[in-house]
């Protein structure tokens, strides 16, 4: 325990000024947002340097100035260092003085950053006033070791039935959301953030949405949607636009991880969405080529795997000795024509603890979320489910697996036996049941009742078009007459045998009362 505390102390000390005498260099070459600097040979990797505007201010005064221009040291060479400009590269010119700050790149974080929109340097983008910094969090740091972590065993409920039932996500897990353009990847992530409003305040995770090179209009729309659903009160947005320099886009996910670690180390839970790491890889490739780093496969630099692994390894569930906080990561990857075997997708798949694969064909058929249950998997599995969800979700997975096989076979078979027809009809009803509209998230206790009812036969004999109507009517009936069931499942996280028996009885009565829905 003491060694861990010592390590954290050392990391915090590393971002303090280390040079008693100021070291000043000169820009000898500049172009495409990269400056080559001579004279600061003691500069460290990931150290911030300050481009001097020549007005004779002290280092402290310059750093407090609103139009200050920073650079980030990324190449340490024999006679010089190469620095990427974090801002308008056109302001940097040859002969300009550059001053070391002695600080590794860090982002100022405080509890009042919640509900705000910032850039990767911690600068305000929403115009709502300054943020009080409690601590400077290093953007890059070594992930927690195995002995400092504990098992992932608490769920993050997404509010999406298909995911919570079959591909559960645990607090501290890294679950990849992958699919082609416009298949609903961001919607799944945003719905997960919105669904956290159903969690009790004391256990509700702080959510961080990182926009990497997204259009400003898309980020603004997402912020507006979060505000409309009351989710911005526990959400932080770290935004970079497609027009921002590649170094800022490269830093955005790391800045988000640093903010998440601030809350995790205080024993709280945090959820971070990286939207998306494909654009992040492109930004890093662009920056690396400008820094004259040798290109490898698809012109990506050789350390592109390490880039994403050191980012995603920071997601963790800490041990009780360290406060028991967690950081859950939902990285997003965009594929081309559903090719999950491409370079960046396979890299990230091998780093994460499972993937949610969204398929274009299913999306076009109107199945939303367009979840391919065959390829999608959670490597944490039922360890991240409540007892109630674990009890009801086993059958649905089996039914859908059988349905997928039979559906493929059905295209070639002209005459099917009765048992096969029943299985196909059952699979179609389950598929319809798992459809959900955008932002129509469902608390887990309602999900449990819905799936329990389907398993108990409430959908038997119902036309496909009436499946969702039956579900809504039954949930409304439970809320009206037996709200105690929902409360019991929510608090105990399990279905008692008595509740199961009474629910089964209610299903029989419902089918008689609402017989017109089965006609």
Short mmCIF file of C-alpha atoms in Angstrom, two decimals:
data_model
loop_
_atom_site.label_atom_id
_atom_site.label_comp_id
_atom_site.label_asym_id
_atom_site.label_seq_id
_atom_site.Cartn_x
_atom_site.Cartn_y
_atom_site.Cartn_z
CA UNK A 1 0.00 0.00 0.00
CA UNK A 2 2.77 2.46 0.97
CA UNK A 3 4.59 1.82 -2.33
CA UNK A 4 1.43 2.73 -4.26
CA UNK A 5 1.07 5.99 -2.31
CA UNK A 6 4.74 6.76 -2.93
CA UNK A 7 4.26 6.16 -6.65
CA UNK A 8 1.26 8.52 -6.80
CA UNK A 9 3.22 11.17 -4.86
CA UNK A 10 6.12 10.89 -7.30
CA UNK A 11 3.75 11.27 -10.26
CA UNK A 12 2.29 14.41 -8.72
CA UNK A 13 5.75 15.82 -8.04
CA UNK A 14 6.71 15.12 -11.66
CA UNK A 15 4.38 17.86 -12.90
CA UNK A 16 5.94 20.52 -10.65
CA UNK A 17 8.73 22.79 -11.85
CA UNK A 18 11.99 20.92 -11.91
CA UNK A 19 14.40 23.55 -13.17
CA UNK A 20 15.62 26.23 -10.80
CA UNK A 21 17.25 28.18 -13.65
CA UNK A 22 15.09 28.91 -16.66
CA UNK A 23 16.13 27.26 -19.91
CA UNK A 24 15.42 29.11 -23.16
CA UNK A 25 15.69 27.81 -26.72
CA UNK A 26 15.14 29.13 -30.23
CA UNK A 27 12.89 27.96 -33.04
CA UNK A 28 15.18 26.95 -35.94
CA UNK A 29 12.51 25.52 -38.24
CA UNK A 30 8.70 25.53 -38.29
CA UNK A 31 6.06 24.08 -40.58
CA UNK A 32 2.72 22.26 -40.49
CA UNK A 33 2.32 22.85 -36.75
CA UNK A 34 5.71 21.31 -35.85
CA UNK A 35 8.60 23.42 -34.55
CA UNK A 36 12.23 22.30 -34.26
CA UNK A 37 13.89 23.94 -31.27
CA UNK A 38 17.55 24.29 -30.35
CA UNK A 39 18.92 25.08 -26.90
CA UNK A 40 16.57 23.19 -24.55
CA UNK A 41 18.51 19.93 -24.50
CA UNK A 42 17.25 19.00 -21.00
CA UNK A 43 13.60 19.07 -22.07
CA UNK A 44 11.62 15.94 -21.25
CA UNK A 45 9.19 13.89 -23.31
CA UNK A 46 5.60 15.26 -23.00
CA UNK A 47 6.88 18.48 -21.37
CA UNK A 48 5.08 21.72 -22.11
CA UNK A 49 7.09 24.57 -23.58
CA UNK A 50 5.98 28.18 -23.97
CA UNK A 51 6.41 30.19 -27.16
CA UNK A 52 7.57 33.65 -26.04
CA UNK A 53 5.77 36.58 -27.64
CA UNK A 54 8.79 38.83 -26.93
CA UNK A 55 6.94 41.16 -24.52
CA UNK A 56 9.39 40.45 -21.67
CA UNK A 57 6.86 38.87 -19.29
CA UNK A 58 8.03 36.45 -16.62
CA UNK A 59 7.27 32.74 -17.09
CA UNK A 60 4.42 32.93 -14.54
CA UNK A 61 2.89 36.01 -16.20
CA UNK A 62 3.17 34.46 -19.65
CA UNK A 63 1.45 31.24 -18.54
CA UNK A 64 -1.47 33.23 -17.08
CA UNK A 65 -1.96 35.24 -20.27
CA UNK A 66 -5.12 34.35 -22.21
CA UNK A 67 -3.43 34.17 -25.64
CA UNK A 68 -0.54 32.00 -24.43
CA UNK A 69 0.73 29.47 -26.97
CA UNK A 70 2.06 26.14 -25.74
CA UNK A 71 3.98 23.38 -27.43
CA UNK A 72 4.41 19.73 -26.50
CA UNK A 73 7.80 18.01 -26.70
CA UNK A 74 7.42 14.74 -28.62
CA UNK A 75 10.78 14.09 -30.34
CA UNK A 76 14.05 14.18 -28.41
CA UNK A 77 16.87 14.37 -30.95
CA UNK A 78 20.65 14.73 -30.63
CA UNK A 79 20.98 18.47 -31.30
CA UNK A 80 17.38 19.65 -31.00
CA UNK A 81 13.87 18.75 -29.91
CA UNK A 82 10.72 18.66 -32.04
CA UNK A 83 7.61 20.20 -30.58
CA UNK A 84 3.99 20.11 -31.79
CA UNK A 85 2.17 23.42 -31.42
CA UNK A 86 -0.98 23.20 -29.28
CA UNK A 87 -2.90 25.90 -31.07
CA UNK A 88 -2.42 28.23 -34.02
CA UNK A 89 0.84 27.12 -35.65
CA UNK A 90 0.86 30.24 -37.85
CA UNK A 91 1.86 32.33 -34.79
CA UNK A 92 5.17 30.48 -34.49
CA UNK A 93 8.08 31.80 -36.59
CA UNK A 94 11.77 31.04 -36.97
CA UNK A 95 13.98 32.76 -34.39
CA UNK A 96 11.17 32.89 -31.83
CA UNK A 97 12.23 32.21 -28.22
CA UNK A 98 10.86 29.12 -26.47
CA UNK A 99 10.88 28.65 -22.70
CA UNK A 100 10.69 25.40 -20.76
CA UNK A 101 7.91 25.28 -18.19
CA UNK A 102 9.33 22.26 -16.34
CA UNK A 103 5.79 20.79 -16.28
CA UNK A 104 4.70 17.59 -17.94
CA UNK A 105 1.46 18.14 -19.83
CA UNK A 106 -1.44 18.10 -17.39
CA UNK A 107 -5.07 19.19 -17.22
CA UNK A 108 -6.55 21.17 -14.28
CA UNK A 109 -9.47 19.24 -12.76
CA UNK A 110 -11.92 20.01 -9.98
CA UNK A 111 -15.35 18.69 -9.00
CA UNK A 112 -17.01 21.72 -10.61
CA UNK A 113 -15.78 20.56 -14.04
CA UNK A 114 -18.90 18.33 -14.04
CA UNK A 115 -21.51 19.71 -16.43
CA UNK A 116 -18.95 21.64 -18.48
CA UNK A 117 -17.51 21.55 -22.00
CA UNK A 118 -13.71 21.88 -22.17
CA UNK A 119 -10.90 21.26 -24.66
CA UNK A 120 -7.99 18.84 -23.99
CA UNK A 121 -5.98 21.61 -22.28
CA UNK A 122 -8.80 22.32 -19.80
CA UNK A 123 -9.82 25.58 -21.51
CA UNK A 124 -13.53 26.46 -21.27
CA UNK A 125 -15.61 26.07 -24.45
CA UNK A 126 -19.12 26.67 -23.07
CA UNK A 127 -18.66 30.28 -21.90
CA UNK A 128 -20.01 29.54 -18.40
CA UNK A 129 -17.09 30.93 -16.40
CA UNK A 130 -13.89 29.55 -14.93
CA UNK A 131 -13.43 26.12 -13.34
CA UNK A 132 -11.79 25.92 -9.92
CA UNK A 133 -8.92 23.47 -10.25
CA UNK A 134 -8.34 21.18 -7.27
CA UNK A 135 -5.52 19.25 -8.89
CA UNK A 136 -3.42 19.07 -12.05
CA UNK A 137 -3.85 15.58 -13.50
CA UNK A 138 -1.04 14.33 -15.78
CA UNK A 139 -2.36 13.60 -19.27
CA UNK A 140 -0.01 10.60 -19.64
CA UNK A 141 0.63 8.20 -16.79
CA UNK A 142 1.30 4.54 -16.16
CA UNK A 143 -1.89 2.47 -15.69
CA UNK A 144 -2.58 0.80 -12.35
CA UNK A 145 -1.02 -2.65 -11.93
CA UNK A 146 -2.86 -5.94 -11.46
CA UNK A 147 -2.38 -5.99 -7.68
CA UNK A 148 -3.92 -2.51 -7.39
CA UNK A 149 -7.13 -3.64 -9.11
CA UNK A 150 -10.11 -5.71 -8.06
CA UNK A 151 -12.51 -7.92 -10.04
CA UNK A 152 -15.15 -6.31 -12.25
CA UNK A 153 -18.45 -7.35 -10.63
CA UNK A 154 -20.82 -4.35 -10.70
CA UNK A 155 -22.89 -3.50 -13.77
CA UNK A 156 -23.07 -0.29 -15.79
CA UNK A 157 -26.65 -0.40 -17.05
CA UNK A 158 -26.96 0.95 -20.58
CA UNK A 159 -30.77 1.01 -20.57
CA UNK A 160 -30.66 -1.02 -23.81
CA UNK A 161 -32.28 -4.44 -23.28
CA UNK A 162 -30.20 -6.35 -25.84
CA UNK A 163 -26.91 -5.14 -24.30
CA UNK A 164 -27.82 -5.41 -20.61
CA UNK A 165 -29.24 -8.92 -21.13
CA UNK A 166 -26.64 -10.45 -23.47
CA UNK A 167 -23.52 -8.26 -23.53
CA UNK A 168 -23.30 -6.86 -19.97
CA UNK A 169 -20.82 -4.08 -19.21
CA UNK A 170 -19.17 -3.95 -15.78
CA UNK A 171 -17.71 -0.99 -13.90
CA UNK A 172 -14.02 -0.95 -14.77
CA UNK A 173 -14.48 -2.79 -18.09
CA UNK A 174 -13.41 -1.70 -21.61
CA UNK A 175 -16.17 -2.51 -24.09
CA UNK A 176 -15.66 -1.58 -27.73
CA UNK A 177 -18.56 -0.21 -29.82
CA UNK A 178 -17.74 -1.01 -33.45
CA UNK A 179 -19.53 -0.72 -36.78
CA UNK A 180 -19.76 1.14 -40.07
CA UNK A 181 -20.58 4.82 -40.37
CA UNK A 182 -24.19 5.72 -39.39
CA UNK A 183 -25.09 2.45 -37.66
CA UNK A 184 -25.88 4.07 -34.28
CA UNK A 185 -22.55 3.72 -32.42
CA UNK A 186 -22.71 7.18 -30.83
CA UNK A 187 -26.40 6.65 -29.99
CA UNK A 188 -25.54 3.52 -27.94
CA UNK A 189 -22.88 5.49 -26.02
CA UNK A 190 -25.09 8.55 -25.45
CA UNK A 191 -28.04 6.36 -24.37
CA UNK A 192 -25.74 4.71 -21.81
CA UNK A 193 -24.88 8.16 -20.42
CA UNK A 194 -28.56 9.22 -20.37
CA UNK A 195 -29.58 5.96 -18.64
CA UNK A 196 -27.35 6.75 -15.63
CA UNK A 197 -30.05 9.18 -14.43
CA UNK A 198 -31.93 6.10 -13.14
CA UNK A 199 -29.00 5.18 -10.86
CA UNK A 200 -29.06 6.41 -7.23
CA UNK A 201 -27.04 9.64 -6.86
CA UNK A 202 -24.53 8.04 -4.49
CA UNK A 203 -23.63 5.28 -6.98
CA UNK A 204 -24.19 7.19 -10.23
CA UNK A 205 -21.01 7.34 -12.34
CA UNK A 206 -19.57 10.63 -13.56
CA UNK A 207 -19.76 10.43 -17.38
CA UNK A 208 -17.16 11.85 -19.76
CA UNK A 209 -17.83 12.17 -23.48
CA UNK A 210 -14.69 12.74 -25.57
CA UNK A 211 -15.31 14.06 -29.10
CA UNK A 212 -12.21 13.38 -31.23
CA UNK A 213 -12.22 15.41 -34.45
CA UNK A 214 -16.02 15.50 -34.63
CA UNK A 215 -17.99 18.22 -36.40
CA UNK A 216 -18.80 21.08 -34.03
CA UNK A 217 -22.48 20.75 -35.00
CA UNK A 218 -22.52 17.08 -33.90
CA UNK A 219 -20.88 17.88 -30.54
CA UNK A 220 -23.31 20.78 -29.97
CA UNK A 221 -26.26 18.50 -30.78
CA UNK A 222 -25.02 15.86 -28.31
CA UNK A 223 -24.58 18.48 -25.56
CA UNK A 224 -28.11 19.73 -26.25
CA UNK A 225 -29.54 16.17 -26.09
CA UNK A 226 -27.74 15.52 -22.80
CA UNK A 227 -29.12 18.77 -21.39
CA UNK A 228 -32.68 17.93 -22.54
CA UNK A 229 -32.51 14.55 -20.76
CA UNK A 230 -30.99 16.04 -17.59
CA UNK A 231 -27.72 14.14 -18.12
CA UNK A 232 -25.33 17.14 -18.28
CA UNK A 233 -25.55 17.49 -14.50
CA UNK A 234 -23.28 14.44 -14.18
CA UNK A 235 -21.46 14.65 -17.55
CA UNK A 236 -18.26 16.33 -18.79
CA UNK A 237 -17.61 16.89 -22.51
CA UNK A 238 -14.02 17.07 -23.81
CA UNK A 239 -14.34 18.41 -27.34
CA UNK A 240 -12.06 18.76 -30.35
CA UNK A 241 -13.38 19.57 -33.80
CA UNK A 242 -12.21 18.37 -37.19
CA UNK A 243 -10.71 21.86 -37.69
CA UNK A 244 -8.47 21.57 -34.60
CA UNK A 245 -4.77 20.74 -35.04
CA UNK A 246 -3.91 17.02 -34.93
CA UNK A 247 -1.97 17.36 -31.61
CA UNK A 248 -5.16 18.53 -29.84
CA UNK A 249 -7.14 15.63 -31.32
CA UNK A 250 -4.34 13.26 -30.22
CA UNK A 251 -4.50 14.59 -26.65
CA UNK A 252 -8.31 14.55 -26.27
CA UNK A 253 -8.77 10.88 -25.15
CA UNK A 254 -5.82 11.15 -22.73
CA UNK A 255 -7.29 14.34 -21.24
CA UNK A 256 -10.61 12.54 -20.78
CA UNK A 257 -8.86 9.60 -19.08
CA UNK A 258 -7.04 12.03 -16.74
CA UNK A 259 -10.37 13.62 -15.74
CA UNK A 260 -11.86 10.15 -15.16
CA UNK A 261 -8.90 9.16 -12.97
CA UNK A 262 -9.44 12.25 -10.81
CA UNK A 263 -12.88 10.92 -9.82
CA UNK A 264 -11.78 7.26 -9.73
CA UNK A 265 -9.03 8.03 -7.20
CA UNK A 266 -11.65 9.61 -4.91
CA UNK A 267 -13.51 6.30 -4.72
CA UNK A 268 -16.13 7.32 -7.29
CA UNK A 269 -17.19 5.59 -10.50
CA UNK A 270 -16.60 7.18 -13.91
CA UNK A 271 -17.70 6.23 -17.44
CA UNK A 272 -15.77 7.52 -20.46
CA UNK A 273 -16.77 7.41 -24.13
CA UNK A 274 -14.03 7.87 -26.78
CA UNK A 275 -15.80 8.97 -29.98
CA UNK A 276 -13.94 7.79 -31.91
CA UNK A 277 -10.52 6.11 -31.84
CA UNK A 278 -10.40 5.73 -35.65
CA UNK A 279 -10.14 9.52 -35.95
CA UNK A 280 -7.68 9.48 -33.03
CA UNK A 281 -5.41 7.06 -34.93
CA UNK A 282 -5.60 9.25 -38.05
CA UNK A 283 -4.67 12.35 -36.01
CA UNK A 284 -1.71 10.49 -34.48
CA UNK A 285 -0.60 9.27 -37.92
CA UNK A 286 -0.73 12.82 -39.27
CA UNK A 287 1.24 14.16 -36.31
CA UNK A 288 3.82 11.34 -36.49
CA UNK A 289 4.44 11.83 -40.20
CA UNK A 290 5.00 15.56 -39.62
CA UNK A 291 7.48 14.65 -36.87
CA UNK A 292 9.31 12.46 -39.44
CA UNK A 293 8.66 9.26 -37.52
CA UNK A 294 8.98 6.23 -39.81
CA UNK A 295 5.62 4.97 -41.15
CA UNK A 296 4.55 1.33 -40.92
CA UNK A 297 1.45 -0.57 -42.00
CA UNK A 298 -1.13 1.73 -43.69
CA UNK A 299 1.34 4.58 -42.96
CA UNK A 300 0.50 4.40 -39.24
CA UNK A 301 3.55 4.69 -36.97
CA UNK A 302 4.88 1.50 -35.39
CA UNK A 303 3.63 2.42 -31.90
CA UNK A 304 -0.05 2.87 -32.89
CA UNK A 305 -0.98 -0.26 -30.90
CA UNK A 306 0.85 1.10 -27.84
CA UNK A 307 -0.99 4.43 -28.27
CA UNK A 308 -4.38 2.80 -27.72
CA UNK A 309 -3.25 0.13 -25.26
CA UNK A 310 -1.75 2.65 -22.83
CA UNK A 311 -4.95 4.70 -23.09
CA UNK A 312 -7.42 1.84 -22.57
CA UNK A 313 -5.35 0.12 -19.85
CA UNK A 314 -6.16 3.13 -17.66
CA UNK A 315 -9.73 1.84 -17.31
CA UNK A 316 -9.81 -0.11 -14.05
CA UNK A 317 -11.75 -1.14 -10.97
CA UNK A 318 -9.48 -0.20 -8.07
CA UNK A 319 -9.02 -2.36 -4.98
CA UNK A 320 -10.77 -1.48 -1.72
CA UNK A 321 -7.44 -0.27 -0.28
CA UNK A 322 -7.32 2.39 -3.00
CA UNK A 323 -10.93 3.45 -2.50
CA UNK A 324 -12.73 1.02 -4.83
CA UNK A 325 -13.34 3.62 -7.56
CA UNK A 326 -13.64 2.63 -11.20
CA UNK A 327 -13.16 3.97 -14.72
CA UNK A 328 -15.18 2.24 -17.45
CA UNK A 329 -14.21 2.85 -21.08
CA UNK A 330 -16.48 2.69 -24.15
CA UNK A 331 -14.18 3.28 -27.14
CA UNK A 332 -15.84 3.64 -30.55
CA UNK A 333 -14.27 2.39 -33.80
CA UNK A 334 -15.62 3.01 -37.29
CA UNK A 335 -15.17 0.17 -39.79
CA UNK A 336 -15.21 0.26 -43.59
CA UNK A 337 -17.78 -2.10 -45.16
CA UNK A 338 -18.01 -4.09 -41.91
CA UNK A 339 -14.33 -5.10 -42.05
CA UNK A 340 -13.49 -5.88 -38.42
CA UNK A 341 -10.19 -7.47 -39.51
CA UNK A 342 -8.62 -4.14 -40.57
CA UNK A 343 -5.53 -2.82 -38.75
CA UNK A 344 -6.98 -0.37 -36.20
CA UNK A 345 -10.16 -2.43 -35.44
CA UNK A 346 -8.16 -5.62 -34.71
CA UNK A 347 -5.74 -3.63 -32.55
CA UNK A 348 -8.52 -2.22 -30.37
CA UNK A 349 -10.49 -5.50 -30.29
CA UNK A 350 -7.40 -7.23 -28.84
CA UNK A 351 -7.05 -4.56 -26.12
CA UNK A 352 -10.68 -4.40 -24.99
CA UNK A 353 -12.79 -6.82 -22.91
CA UNK A 354 -15.38 -7.42 -25.60
CA UNK A 355 -17.18 -5.63 -28.41
CA UNK A 356 -20.67 -4.48 -29.38
CA UNK A 357 -20.85 -4.94 -33.17
CA UNK A 358 -23.49 -2.88 -34.99
CA UNK A 359 -24.34 -4.18 -38.46
CA UNK A 360 -25.42 -2.08 -41.45
CA UNK A 361 -27.82 -4.74 -42.82
CA UNK A 362 -29.68 -5.00 -39.52
CA UNK A 363 -29.82 -1.20 -39.26
CA UNK A 364 -31.33 -0.96 -42.75
CA UNK A 365 -33.91 -3.63 -41.84
CA UNK A 366 -35.12 -1.35 -39.02
CA UNK A 367 -33.61 -3.39 -36.16
CA UNK A 368 -32.39 -0.70 -33.76
CA UNK A 369 -29.98 -1.07 -32.05
CA UNK A 370 -28.50 -2.98 -35.01
CA UNK A 371 -26.77 -5.45 -32.74
CA UNK A 372 -25.12 -8.52 -34.26
CA UNK A 373 -25.50 -10.93 -31.33
CA UNK A 374 -23.16 -13.49 -32.92
CA UNK A 375 -20.05 -11.29 -33.14
CA UNK A 376 -20.81 -9.15 -30.08
CA UNK A 377 -19.41 -10.45 -26.79
CA UNK A 378 -18.58 -9.35 -23.27
CA UNK A 379 -15.55 -11.10 -21.78
CA UNK A 380 -16.67 -10.15 -18.27
CA UNK A 381 -20.04 -11.79 -18.91
CA UNK A 382 -22.56 -12.54 -16.19
CA UNK A 383 -20.09 -11.41 -13.48
CA UNK A 384 -21.26 -7.88 -14.38
CA UNK A 385 -24.98 -8.70 -14.12
CA UNK A 386 -27.40 -8.49 -11.23
CA UNK A 387 -28.94 -11.78 -10.03
CA UNK A 388 -32.28 -10.71 -11.50
CA UNK A 389 -30.88 -10.08 -14.99
CA UNK A 390 -28.74 -13.24 -14.85
CA UNK A 391 -31.87 -15.29 -14.07
CA UNK A 392 -33.88 -14.05 -17.08
CA UNK A 393 -31.20 -13.46 -19.72
CA UNK A 394 -30.03 -17.07 -20.28
CA UNK A 395 -33.08 -18.15 -22.29
CA UNK A 396 -33.12 -15.09 -24.57
CA UNK A 397 -29.52 -15.66 -25.64
CA UNK A 398 -30.26 -19.33 -26.46
CA UNK A 399 -33.46 -18.48 -28.36
CA UNK A 400 -31.72 -15.86 -30.51
CA UNK A 401 -28.74 -18.12 -31.20
CA UNK A 402 -31.06 -20.89 -32.45
CA UNK A 403 -33.11 -18.39 -34.44
CA UNK A 404 -30.02 -17.08 -36.27
CA UNK A 405 -29.08 -20.60 -37.40
CA UNK A 406 -32.62 -21.47 -38.46
CA UNK A 407 -33.10 -18.15 -40.25
CA UNK A 408 -30.08 -18.86 -42.47
CA UNK A 409 -31.30 -22.43 -43.09
CA UNK A 410 -34.88 -21.25 -43.77
CA UNK A 411 -33.86 -19.46 -47.00
CA UNK A 412 -33.10 -22.81 -48.65
CA UNK A 413 -35.77 -25.04 -47.06
CA UNK A 414 -39.20 -25.07 -48.65
CA UNK A 415 -41.07 -27.18 -46.08
CA UNK A 416 -40.44 -26.76 -42.34
CA UNK A 417 -41.74 -28.91 -39.49
CA UNK A 418 -43.94 -27.38 -36.77
CA UNK A 419 -41.21 -27.29 -34.12
CA UNK A 420 -38.85 -25.35 -36.41
CA UNK A 421 -41.64 -22.92 -37.35
CA UNK A 422 -42.34 -22.29 -33.65
CA UNK A 423 -38.67 -21.59 -32.95
CA UNK A 424 -38.47 -19.16 -35.86
CA UNK A 425 -41.63 -17.34 -34.71
CA UNK A 426 -40.27 -17.18 -31.15
CA UNK A 427 -36.95 -15.75 -32.44
CA UNK A 428 -38.80 -13.09 -34.44
CA UNK A 429 -40.78 -12.04 -31.37
CA UNK A 430 -37.64 -11.79 -29.23
CA UNK A 431 -35.96 -9.75 -31.99
CA UNK A 432 -38.96 -7.38 -32.02
CA UNK A 433 -38.94 -7.19 -28.21
CA UNK A 434 -35.29 -6.10 -28.19
CA UNK A 435 -35.90 -3.16 -30.55
CA UNK A 436 -35.62 0.23 -28.86
CA UNK A 437 -36.04 3.77 -30.11
CA UNK A 438 -33.25 6.36 -29.79
CA UNK A 439 -32.92 7.74 -26.23
CA UNK A 440 -35.81 5.48 -25.06
CA UNK A 441 -33.69 3.86 -22.35
CA UNK A 442 -35.29 1.51 -19.84
CA UNK A 443 -34.36 1.08 -16.14
CA UNK A 444 -33.00 -2.39 -15.47
CA UNK A 445 -35.94 -3.44 -13.25
CA UNK A 446 -38.35 -2.81 -16.16
CA UNK A 447 -36.01 -4.71 -18.49
CA UNK A 448 -36.04 -7.69 -16.11
CA UNK A 449 -39.86 -7.74 -15.94
CA UNK A 450 -40.13 -7.38 -19.74
CA UNK A 451 -37.74 -10.28 -20.46
CA UNK A 452 -39.22 -12.42 -17.65
CA UNK A 453 -42.67 -11.97 -19.19
CA UNK A 454 -41.38 -12.92 -22.66
CA UNK A 455 -39.73 -16.06 -21.23
CA UNK A 456 -42.97 -16.92 -19.39
CA UNK A 457 -44.93 -16.89 -22.66
CA UNK A 458 -46.64 -13.48 -22.74
CA UNK A 459 -45.73 -13.15 -26.44
CA UNK A 460 -46.86 -16.66 -27.46
CA UNK A 461 -49.37 -16.42 -30.30
CA UNK A 462 -49.02 -12.63 -30.62
CA UNK A 463 -48.62 -11.02 -34.06
CA UNK A 464 -45.13 -9.52 -34.54
CA UNK A 465 -46.62 -6.03 -34.95
CA UNK A 466 -48.20 -6.23 -31.46
CA UNK A 467 -45.10 -7.38 -29.53
CA UNK A 468 -44.02 -3.91 -28.37
CA UNK A 469 -47.62 -2.88 -27.63
CA UNK A 470 -48.04 -5.95 -25.39
CA UNK A 471 -44.77 -5.12 -23.63
CA UNK A 472 -45.83 -1.51 -22.98
CA UNK A 473 -49.30 -2.50 -21.76
CA UNK A 474 -47.90 -5.13 -19.37
CA UNK A 475 -45.28 -2.76 -17.94
CA UNK A 476 -48.00 -0.10 -17.48
CA UNK A 477 -50.14 -2.70 -15.67
CA UNK A 478 -47.24 -3.60 -13.32
CA UNK A 479 -46.52 0.08 -12.62
CA UNK A 480 -50.19 0.71 -11.86
CA UNK A 481 -51.06 -2.35 -9.79
CA UNK A 482 -47.80 -3.94 -8.61
CA UNK A 483 -45.16 -1.19 -8.43
CA UNK A 484 -43.80 -3.04 -5.39
CA UNK A 485 -42.29 -5.64 -7.77
CA UNK A 486 -40.24 -3.01 -9.56
CA UNK A 487 -39.08 -1.52 -6.25
CA UNK A 488 -38.14 -4.96 -4.92
CA UNK A 489 -36.08 -5.84 -8.02
CA UNK A 490 -34.39 -2.41 -7.92
CA UNK A 491 -33.35 -2.69 -4.27
CA UNK A 492 -32.69 -6.44 -3.94
CA UNK A 493 -31.37 -6.83 -7.52
CA UNK A 494 -33.02 -10.27 -7.62
CA UNK A 495 -36.46 -11.84 -8.31
CA UNK A 496 -37.84 -13.83 -5.39
CA UNK A 497 -39.72 -17.08 -6.04
CA UNK A 498 -42.91 -15.49 -4.68
CA UNK A 499 -42.60 -12.52 -7.06
CA UNK A 500 -41.90 -14.89 -9.98
CA UNK A 501 -45.01 -16.95 -9.19
CA UNK A 502 -47.21 -13.84 -8.89
CA UNK A 503 -45.83 -12.37 -12.13
CA UNK A 504 -46.59 -15.65 -13.94
CA UNK A 505 -50.17 -15.49 -12.61
CA UNK A 506 -50.50 -11.87 -13.78
CA UNK A 507 -49.28 -12.86 -17.27
CA UNK A 508 -52.06 -15.47 -17.56
CA UNK A 509 -54.69 -12.91 -16.51
CA UNK A 510 -53.19 -10.29 -18.86
CA UNK A 511 -53.52 -12.63 -21.87
CA UNK A 512 -57.23 -13.12 -21.11
CA UNK A 513 -57.94 -9.43 -20.47
CA UNK A 514 -56.02 -8.21 -23.53
CA UNK A 515 -57.08 -11.04 -25.85
CA UNK A 516 -57.73 -8.49 -28.64
CA UNK A 517 -53.94 -7.89 -28.90
CA UNK A 518 -53.40 -11.56 -29.80
CA UNK A 519 -56.04 -11.67 -32.54
#
